[in-house]
Coordinates of C-alpha atoms and ligand atoms in Angstrom, one line a residue:
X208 CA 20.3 -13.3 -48.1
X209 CA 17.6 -12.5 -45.4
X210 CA 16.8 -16.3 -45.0
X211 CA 20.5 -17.4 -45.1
X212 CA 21.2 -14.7 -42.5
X213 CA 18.1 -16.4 -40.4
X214 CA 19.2 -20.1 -40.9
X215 CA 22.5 -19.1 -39.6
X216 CA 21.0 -17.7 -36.3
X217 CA 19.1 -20.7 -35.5
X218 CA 22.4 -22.7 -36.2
X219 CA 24.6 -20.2 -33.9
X220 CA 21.8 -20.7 -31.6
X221 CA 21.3 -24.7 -31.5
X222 CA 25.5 -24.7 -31.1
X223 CA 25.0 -22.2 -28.0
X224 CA 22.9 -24.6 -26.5
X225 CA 24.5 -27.6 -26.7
X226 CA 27.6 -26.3 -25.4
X227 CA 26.4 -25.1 -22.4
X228 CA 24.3 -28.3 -21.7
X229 CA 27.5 -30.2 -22.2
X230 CA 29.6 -28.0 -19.8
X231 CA 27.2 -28.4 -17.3
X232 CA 26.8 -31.7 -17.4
X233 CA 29.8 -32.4 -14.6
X234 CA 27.7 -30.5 -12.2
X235 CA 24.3 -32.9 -12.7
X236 CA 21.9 -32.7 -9.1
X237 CA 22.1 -34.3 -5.8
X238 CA 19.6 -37.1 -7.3
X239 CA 20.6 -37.7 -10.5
X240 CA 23.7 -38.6 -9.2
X241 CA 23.1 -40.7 -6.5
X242 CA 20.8 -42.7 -9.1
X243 CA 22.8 -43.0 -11.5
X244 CA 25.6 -45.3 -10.4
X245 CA 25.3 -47.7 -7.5
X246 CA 27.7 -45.3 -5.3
X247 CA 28.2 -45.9 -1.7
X248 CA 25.4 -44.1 -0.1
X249 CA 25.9 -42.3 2.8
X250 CA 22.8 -41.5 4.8
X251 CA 22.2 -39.6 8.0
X252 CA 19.9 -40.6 10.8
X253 CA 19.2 -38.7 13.8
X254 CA 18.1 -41.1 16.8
X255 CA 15.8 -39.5 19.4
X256 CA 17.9 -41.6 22.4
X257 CA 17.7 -44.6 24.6
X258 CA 15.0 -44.4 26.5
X259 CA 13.4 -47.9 26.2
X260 CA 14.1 -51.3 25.5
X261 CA 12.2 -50.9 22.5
X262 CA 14.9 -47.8 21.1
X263 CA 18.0 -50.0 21.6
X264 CA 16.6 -52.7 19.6
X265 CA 15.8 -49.8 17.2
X266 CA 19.1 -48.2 16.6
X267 CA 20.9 -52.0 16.3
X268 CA 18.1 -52.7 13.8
X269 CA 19.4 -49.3 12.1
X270 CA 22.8 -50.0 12.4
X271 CA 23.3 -53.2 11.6
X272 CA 21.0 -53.1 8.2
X273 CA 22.7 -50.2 7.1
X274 CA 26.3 -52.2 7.6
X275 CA 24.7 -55.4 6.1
X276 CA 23.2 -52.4 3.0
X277 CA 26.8 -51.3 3.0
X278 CA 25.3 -47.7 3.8
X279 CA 27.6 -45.3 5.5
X280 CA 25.4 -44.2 8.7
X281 CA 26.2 -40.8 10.1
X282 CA 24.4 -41.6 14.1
X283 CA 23.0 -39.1 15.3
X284 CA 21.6 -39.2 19.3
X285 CA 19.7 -36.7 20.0
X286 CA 19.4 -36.7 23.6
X287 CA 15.3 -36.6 23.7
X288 CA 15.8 -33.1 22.7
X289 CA 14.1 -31.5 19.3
X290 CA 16.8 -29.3 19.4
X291 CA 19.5 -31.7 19.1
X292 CA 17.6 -33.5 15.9
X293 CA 17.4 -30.4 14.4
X294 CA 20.9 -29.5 15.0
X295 CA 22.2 -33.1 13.5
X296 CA 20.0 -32.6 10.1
X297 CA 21.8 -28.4 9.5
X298 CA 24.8 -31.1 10.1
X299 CA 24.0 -33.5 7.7
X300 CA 23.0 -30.8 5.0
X301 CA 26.5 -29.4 5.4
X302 CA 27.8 -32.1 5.1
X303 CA 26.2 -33.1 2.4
X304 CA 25.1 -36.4 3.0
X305 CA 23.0 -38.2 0.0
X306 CA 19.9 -39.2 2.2
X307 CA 18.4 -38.3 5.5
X308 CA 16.6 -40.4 8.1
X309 CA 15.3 -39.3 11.3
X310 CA 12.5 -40.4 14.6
X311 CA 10.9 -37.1 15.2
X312 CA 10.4 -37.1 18.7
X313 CA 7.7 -34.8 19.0
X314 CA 5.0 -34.6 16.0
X315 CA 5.8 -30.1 15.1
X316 CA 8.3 -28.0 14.7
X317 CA 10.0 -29.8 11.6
X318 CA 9.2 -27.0 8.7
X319 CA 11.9 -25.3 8.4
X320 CA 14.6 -28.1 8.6
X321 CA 13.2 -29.7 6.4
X322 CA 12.4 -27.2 3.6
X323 CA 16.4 -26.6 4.6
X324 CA 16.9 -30.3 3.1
X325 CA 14.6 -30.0 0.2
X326 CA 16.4 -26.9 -0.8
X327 CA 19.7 -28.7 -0.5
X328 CA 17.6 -31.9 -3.1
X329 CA 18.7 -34.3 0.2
X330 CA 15.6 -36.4 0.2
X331 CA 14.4 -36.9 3.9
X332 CA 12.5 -39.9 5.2
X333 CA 10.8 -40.7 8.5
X334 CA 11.0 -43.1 11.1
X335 CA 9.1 -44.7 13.8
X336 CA 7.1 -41.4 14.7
X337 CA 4.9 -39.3 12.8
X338 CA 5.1 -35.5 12.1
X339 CA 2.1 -33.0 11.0
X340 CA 3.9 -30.5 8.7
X341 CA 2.5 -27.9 6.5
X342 CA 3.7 -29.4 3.3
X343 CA 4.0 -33.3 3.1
X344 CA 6.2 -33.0 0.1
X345 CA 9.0 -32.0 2.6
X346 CA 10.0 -35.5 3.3
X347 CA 8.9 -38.9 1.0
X348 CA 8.8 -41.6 2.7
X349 CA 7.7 -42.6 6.0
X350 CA 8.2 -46.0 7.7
X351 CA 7.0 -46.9 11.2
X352 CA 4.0 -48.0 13.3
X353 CA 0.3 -47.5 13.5
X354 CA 0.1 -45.6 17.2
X355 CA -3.5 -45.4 17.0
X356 CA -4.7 -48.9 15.6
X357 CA -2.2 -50.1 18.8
X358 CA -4.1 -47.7 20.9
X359 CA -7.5 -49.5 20.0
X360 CA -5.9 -52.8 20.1
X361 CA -5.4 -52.0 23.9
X362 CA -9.0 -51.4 24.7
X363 CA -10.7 -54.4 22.9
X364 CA -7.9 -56.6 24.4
X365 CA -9.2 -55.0 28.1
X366 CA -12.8 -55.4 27.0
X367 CA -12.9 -58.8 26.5
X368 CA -10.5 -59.6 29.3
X369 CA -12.2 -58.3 31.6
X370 CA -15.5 -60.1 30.8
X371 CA -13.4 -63.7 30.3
X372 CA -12.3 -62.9 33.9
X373 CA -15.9 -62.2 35.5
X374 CA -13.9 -59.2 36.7
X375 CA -15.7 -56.6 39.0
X376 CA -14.3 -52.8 39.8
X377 CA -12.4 -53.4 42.7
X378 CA -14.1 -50.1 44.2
X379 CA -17.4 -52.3 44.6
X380 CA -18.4 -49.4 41.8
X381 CA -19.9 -49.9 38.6
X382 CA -17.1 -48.8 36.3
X383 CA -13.5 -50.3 35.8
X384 CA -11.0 -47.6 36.5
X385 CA -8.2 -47.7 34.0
X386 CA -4.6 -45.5 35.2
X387 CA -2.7 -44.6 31.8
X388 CA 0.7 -44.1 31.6
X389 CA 1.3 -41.7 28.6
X390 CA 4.4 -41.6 26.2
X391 CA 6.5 -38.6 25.4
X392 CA 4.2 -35.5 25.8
X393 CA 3.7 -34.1 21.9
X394 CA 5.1 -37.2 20.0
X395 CA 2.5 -38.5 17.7
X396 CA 2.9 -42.2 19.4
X397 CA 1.9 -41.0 23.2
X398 CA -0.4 -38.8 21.2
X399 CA -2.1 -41.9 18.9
X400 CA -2.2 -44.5 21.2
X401 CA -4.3 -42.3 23.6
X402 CA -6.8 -41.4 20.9
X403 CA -6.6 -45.3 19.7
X404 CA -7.8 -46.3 23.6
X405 CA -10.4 -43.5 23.7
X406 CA -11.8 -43.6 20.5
X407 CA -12.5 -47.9 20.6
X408 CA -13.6 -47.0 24.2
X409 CA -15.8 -44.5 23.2
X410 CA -17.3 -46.3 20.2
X411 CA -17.7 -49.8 22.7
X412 CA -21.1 -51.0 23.3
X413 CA -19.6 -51.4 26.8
X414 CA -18.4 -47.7 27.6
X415 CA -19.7 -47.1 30.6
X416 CA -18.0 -49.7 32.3
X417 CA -14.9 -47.7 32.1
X418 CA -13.7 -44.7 33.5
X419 CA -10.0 -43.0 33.0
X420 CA -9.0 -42.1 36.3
X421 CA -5.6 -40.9 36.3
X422 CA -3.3 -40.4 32.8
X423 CA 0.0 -39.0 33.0
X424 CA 2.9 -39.3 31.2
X425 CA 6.0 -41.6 32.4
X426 CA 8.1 -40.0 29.5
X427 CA 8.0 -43.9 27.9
X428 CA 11.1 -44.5 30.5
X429 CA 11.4 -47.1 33.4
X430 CA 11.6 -44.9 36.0
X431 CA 9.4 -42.5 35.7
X432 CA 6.9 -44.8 34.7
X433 CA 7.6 -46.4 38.5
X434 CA 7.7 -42.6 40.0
X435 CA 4.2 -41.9 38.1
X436 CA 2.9 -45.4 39.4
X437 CA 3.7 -44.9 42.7
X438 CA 1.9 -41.2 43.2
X439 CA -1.1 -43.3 41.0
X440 CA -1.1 -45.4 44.0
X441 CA -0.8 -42.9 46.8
X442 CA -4.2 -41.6 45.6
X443 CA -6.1 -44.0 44.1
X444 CA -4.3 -47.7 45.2
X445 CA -7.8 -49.7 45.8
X446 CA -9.2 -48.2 42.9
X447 CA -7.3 -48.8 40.2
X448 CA -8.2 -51.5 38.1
X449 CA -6.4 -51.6 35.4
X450 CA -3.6 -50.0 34.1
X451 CA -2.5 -49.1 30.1
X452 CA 1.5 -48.1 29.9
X453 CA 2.0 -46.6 26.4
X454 CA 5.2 -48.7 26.4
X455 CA 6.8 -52.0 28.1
X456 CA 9.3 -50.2 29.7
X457 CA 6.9 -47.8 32.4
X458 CA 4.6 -51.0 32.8
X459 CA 8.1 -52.8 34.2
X460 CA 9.1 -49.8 36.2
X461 CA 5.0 -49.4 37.2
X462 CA 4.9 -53.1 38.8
X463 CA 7.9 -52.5 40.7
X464 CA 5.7 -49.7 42.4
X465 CA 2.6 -51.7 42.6
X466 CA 4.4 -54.1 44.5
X467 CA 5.8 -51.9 46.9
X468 CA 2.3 -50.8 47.4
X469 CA 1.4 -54.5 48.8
X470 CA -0.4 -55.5 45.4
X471 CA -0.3 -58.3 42.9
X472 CA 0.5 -56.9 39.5
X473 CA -1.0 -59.0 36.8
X474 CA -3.9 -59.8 38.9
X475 CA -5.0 -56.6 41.5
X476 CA -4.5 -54.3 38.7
X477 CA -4.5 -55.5 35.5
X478 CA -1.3 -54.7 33.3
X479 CA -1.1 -54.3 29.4
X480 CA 1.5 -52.2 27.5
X481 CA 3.1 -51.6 23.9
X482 CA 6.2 -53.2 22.0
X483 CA 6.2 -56.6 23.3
X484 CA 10.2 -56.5 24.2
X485 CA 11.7 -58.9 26.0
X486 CA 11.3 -57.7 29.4
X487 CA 7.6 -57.6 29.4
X488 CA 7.4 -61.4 28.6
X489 CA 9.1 -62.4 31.4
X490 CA 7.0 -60.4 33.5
X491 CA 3.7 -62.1 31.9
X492 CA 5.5 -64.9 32.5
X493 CA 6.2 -64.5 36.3
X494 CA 2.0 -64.0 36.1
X495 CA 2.8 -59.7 36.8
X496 CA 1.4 -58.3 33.4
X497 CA -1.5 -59.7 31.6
X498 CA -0.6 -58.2 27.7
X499 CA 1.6 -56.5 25.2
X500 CA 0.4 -55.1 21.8
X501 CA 3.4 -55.1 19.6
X502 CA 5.6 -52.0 18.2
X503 CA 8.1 -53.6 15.9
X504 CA 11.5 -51.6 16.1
X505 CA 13.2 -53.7 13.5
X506 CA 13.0 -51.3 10.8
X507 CA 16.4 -50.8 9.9
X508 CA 16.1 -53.3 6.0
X509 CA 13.2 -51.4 5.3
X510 CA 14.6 -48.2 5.7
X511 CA 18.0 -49.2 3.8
X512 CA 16.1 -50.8 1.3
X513 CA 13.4 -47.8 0.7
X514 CA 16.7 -45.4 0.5
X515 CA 18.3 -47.2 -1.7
X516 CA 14.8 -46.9 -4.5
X517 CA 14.7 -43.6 -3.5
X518 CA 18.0 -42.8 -4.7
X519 CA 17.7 -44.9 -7.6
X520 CA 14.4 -42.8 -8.3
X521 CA 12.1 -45.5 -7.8
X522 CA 8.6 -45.2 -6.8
X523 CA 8.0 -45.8 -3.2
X524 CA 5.4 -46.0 -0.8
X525 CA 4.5 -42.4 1.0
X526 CA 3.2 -44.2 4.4
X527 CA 4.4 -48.2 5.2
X528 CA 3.7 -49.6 8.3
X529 CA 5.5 -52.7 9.8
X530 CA 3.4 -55.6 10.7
X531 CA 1.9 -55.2 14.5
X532 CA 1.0 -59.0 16.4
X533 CA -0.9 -59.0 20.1
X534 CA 0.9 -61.3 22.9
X535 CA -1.7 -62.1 25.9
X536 CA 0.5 -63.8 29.1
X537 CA -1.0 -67.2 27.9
X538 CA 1.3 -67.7 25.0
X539 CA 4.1 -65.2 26.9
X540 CA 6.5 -68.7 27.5
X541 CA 6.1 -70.1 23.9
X542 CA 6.8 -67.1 21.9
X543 CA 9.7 -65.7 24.3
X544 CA 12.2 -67.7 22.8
X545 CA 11.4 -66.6 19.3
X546 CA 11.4 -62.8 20.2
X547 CA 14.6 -60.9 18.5
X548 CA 14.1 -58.3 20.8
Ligands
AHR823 O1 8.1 -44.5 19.1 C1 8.0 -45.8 19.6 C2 8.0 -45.8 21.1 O2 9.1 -45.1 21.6 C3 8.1 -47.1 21.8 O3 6.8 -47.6 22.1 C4 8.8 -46.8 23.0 O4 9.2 -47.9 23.8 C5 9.8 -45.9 22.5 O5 10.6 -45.3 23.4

């Protein structure tokens, strides 16, 4: 009687369990549902804004994949302001979207939103930039660029240019003087590509033929980077030797001011940048910058395609970074055609 009255327990208690993991099996998580049928996904990306070139070929790259991905975008632009981004992922939480994607503009400050997302199981990925966060499990994929292997592409390009060129400080010093044009104060590309150019400089055989004059950011836009140029040139004009914009889009603005100033761009000063857009290979072209090191914006099948394995639960890489090429002025007319952006 004592055993049968034991048997009978377990029984009761087997019978418990399986009805209540059948009546919650309507309600299964965020994840398992999303992987386990091939449902529209609808994914939320939070743009940092339009301030280059470079960010317009971006968010079509974006847009575009996720139509050709059949992936519902929710757009976000965020103005250039942290606090807008932030704003648009809360948003996306609420409304529940199935996968979040956004450019951190600046590298901190991310925590809490996205412990927020992981709370919510909304797997987050990130674009372009990078972010330092306390917990790198708060996001699982990123996909972008390598800021500070650009940043030391920069230097070796000027190193060996200058030799090549027999080039002598204009100053009649001993030392090149190189102006820098910085990115977005805080965001991890203005951030890398300065450490890149300092680090390759600082490890050269030829470091003391270089000096950093003047480095100030030109908020990676056209006209400030032609603002920032111009008060480079009110101190320092027949000094300068060679100048290193963090992106296209300041160098453009910067020659505009360097002519103004009474001085040949592309062969005065020396002119290299980062993202090799369009713009910039005219310039080379018209002999007015001497190189771009390339930033490839066109992440957009990457990113739909990474969601998608995501979603499906599929093992994906924690860091990818988009293939990078170098574009002196010499091959500026051949390979303009070909560019897509
Ligand atoms: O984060 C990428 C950088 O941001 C690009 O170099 C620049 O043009 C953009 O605005």
């Amino acid at each position: 009687m004592k055993n049968f009255k034991k048997i009978l327990s377990v029984v009761l208690a087997t019978m418990m369990m399986v009805l209540v993991v059948g009546c919650s099996s309507g309600e299964k998580p965020k994840e398992e549902k999303a992987a386990s049928s091939d449902k529209k996904i609808t994914m939320g990306f939070s743009q940092i804004g339009a301030e280059s070139e470079w960010r317009t070929a971006n968010t079509e790259s974006v847009k575009s994949a996720a139509q050709k991905a059949g992936v519902t975008l929710q757009f976000s632009d965020a103005q250039q302001k942290q606090e807008n981004q932030i704003k648009a992922i809360r948003s996306f939480i609420a409304q529940g979207v199935d996968i979040i994607a956004f450019v951190p503009i600046v590298e901190t400050g991310w925590d809490t939103v996205l412990k927020e997302a992981k709370d919510a199981k909304i797997p987050v990925m990130i674009v372009d930039r990078d972010v330092k966060l306390s917990d790198e499990s708060l996001f699982v994929a990123k996909i972008g660029t390598d800021s500070v292997a650009e940043g030391k592409k920069v230097f070796a390009w000027i190193d060996e240019y200058m030799a090549k060129q027999n080039k002598t400080p204009r100053d009649g010093g001993s030392k090149f003087n190189i102006a820098v044009l910085e990115g977005t104060v805080g965001s991890s590309v203005a951030v890398g590509r300065q450490n890149g150019f300092k680090d390759a400089m600082t490890a050269s055989k030829n470091v003391d033929k270089y000096n950093i004059l003047l480095s100030q950011t030109g908020e990676f836009t056209r006209q400030k980077g032609q603002e920032v140029m111009e008060s480079f040139l009110k101190s320092d004009r027949d000094k300068i030797d060679v100048l290193f914009a963090h992106n296209d889009d300041m160098a453009l603005g910067a020659i505009q001011a360097i002519e103004a100033a009474g001085l040949k761009p592309g062969k005065d000063i020396t002119i290299i940048s980062i993202d090799a857009v369009k713009g910039i290979f005219q310039a080379m072209i018209d002999g007015k910058a001497n190189c771009t090191v390339e930033c490839n914006p066109l992440q957009g099948d990457l990113i739909m395609e990474t969601a998608k394995k995501i979603l499906k639960n599929e093992k994906v890489e924690k860091h990818v970074y988009v293939e990078e090429g170098i574009f002196p002025a010499d091959v500026a007319a051949k390979v303009l055609p070909e560019r897509k952006y």
